[in-house]
Coordinates of C-alpha atoms in Angstrom, one line a residue:
M1 CA 25.1 -11.4 2.7
S2 CA 23.6 -14.0 5.0
Q3 CA 19.9 -15.0 4.8
L4 CA 19.2 -13.5 8.2
N5 CA 20.7 -10.1 7.3
Q6 CA 18.7 -10.2 4.0
E7 CA 15.5 -10.8 5.9
N8 CA 16.3 -8.0 8.4
K9 CA 17.0 -5.6 5.5
H10 CA 13.8 -6.5 3.7
G11 CA 11.8 -6.1 7.0
F12 CA 13.4 -2.6 7.5
L13 CA 12.8 -1.4 3.9
Y14 CA 9.4 -2.9 3.5
P15 CA 7.7 -3.0 6.9
R16 CA 4.3 -4.6 7.2
S17 CA 1.8 -4.1 10.0
R18 CA -0.6 -6.9 11.0
Y19 CA -4.2 -6.6 10.1
Y20 CA -6.6 -5.9 13.1
G21 CA -9.9 -5.9 11.3
K22 CA -12.4 -8.6 10.4
A23 CA -10.2 -11.4 9.0
Q24 CA -11.9 -12.0 5.7
P25 CA -9.6 -12.8 2.7
E26 CA -10.7 -9.7 0.8
N27 CA -10.1 -7.4 3.8
V28 CA -6.6 -8.9 4.3
A29 CA -5.8 -8.6 0.6
F30 CA -7.0 -5.0 0.5
N31 CA -4.9 -4.2 3.6
A32 CA -1.8 -5.5 1.9
K33 CA -2.6 -3.4 -1.2
L34 CA -3.2 -0.4 1.0
Q35 CA 0.2 -0.8 2.8
E36 CA 1.9 -1.2 -0.6
F37 CA 0.2 2.0 -1.8
A38 CA 1.5 3.8 1.3
H39 CA 5.0 2.6 0.7
Q40 CA 5.0 3.6 -2.9
V41 CA 3.6 7.1 -2.2
G42 CA 6.4 7.5 0.4
Y43 CA 9.0 6.6 -2.2
L44 CA 7.5 9.0 -4.7
T45 CA 7.4 11.8 -2.1
N46 CA 11.1 11.2 -1.3
F47 CA 12.0 11.1 -5.0
A48 CA 10.2 14.4 -5.6
T49 CA 11.7 16.0 -2.5
S50 CA 15.2 15.0 -3.6
G51 CA 14.7 16.2 -7.1
K52 CA 14.8 12.8 -8.8
L53 CA 11.2 13.3 -10.0
T54 CA 9.4 16.5 -10.7
P55 CA 6.3 17.2 -8.6
E56 CA 4.2 16.7 -11.7
E57 CA 5.6 13.3 -12.4
A58 CA 5.2 12.3 -8.8
Y59 CA 1.6 13.5 -8.8
T60 CA 0.8 11.6 -12.0
Q61 CA 2.3 8.4 -10.6
M62 CA 0.4 8.8 -7.3
K63 CA -2.8 9.4 -9.2
T64 CA -2.3 6.2 -11.1
L65 CA -1.5 4.3 -7.9
W66 CA -4.7 5.8 -6.3
K67 CA -6.8 4.7 -9.3
D68 CA -5.3 1.2 -9.0
L69 CA -6.2 1.1 -5.3
K70 CA -9.7 2.2 -5.9
L71 CA -10.1 -0.5 -8.6
S72 CA -8.8 -3.1 -6.2
K73 CA -11.3 -2.0 -3.6
K74 CA -14.1 -2.3 -6.1
N75 CA -13.0 -5.7 -7.4
L76 CA -12.6 -7.1 -3.8
G77 CA -16.0 -5.8 -2.9
I78 CA -14.8 -3.7 0.1
G79 CA -17.4 -1.4 1.4
T80 CA -20.3 -2.9 -0.4
Q81 CA -21.4 -5.3 2.3
S82 CA -24.0 -4.0 4.8
I83 CA -22.5 -3.0 8.2
E84 CA -23.3 -5.6 10.8
K85 CA -24.9 -4.3 14.0
S86 CA -23.5 -5.4 17.3

């Protein structure tokens, strides 16, 4: 498969949206982790719907992903800064 086709396939399977918020490194990093979380939850949902995972297994994996996302948020310090007034 050519390099261009491989890039198109990757972009189709793993789409990324640009970040529109305040461009700080921790915000951009968390946004990437949030998008990855959303993709993985989508896959787990599809696996559970198609019978490849039980709903309980999917739930357990989603719960683990959620805990990882919360830990990333805490480690990056997202939401701890005071809100700037315009």
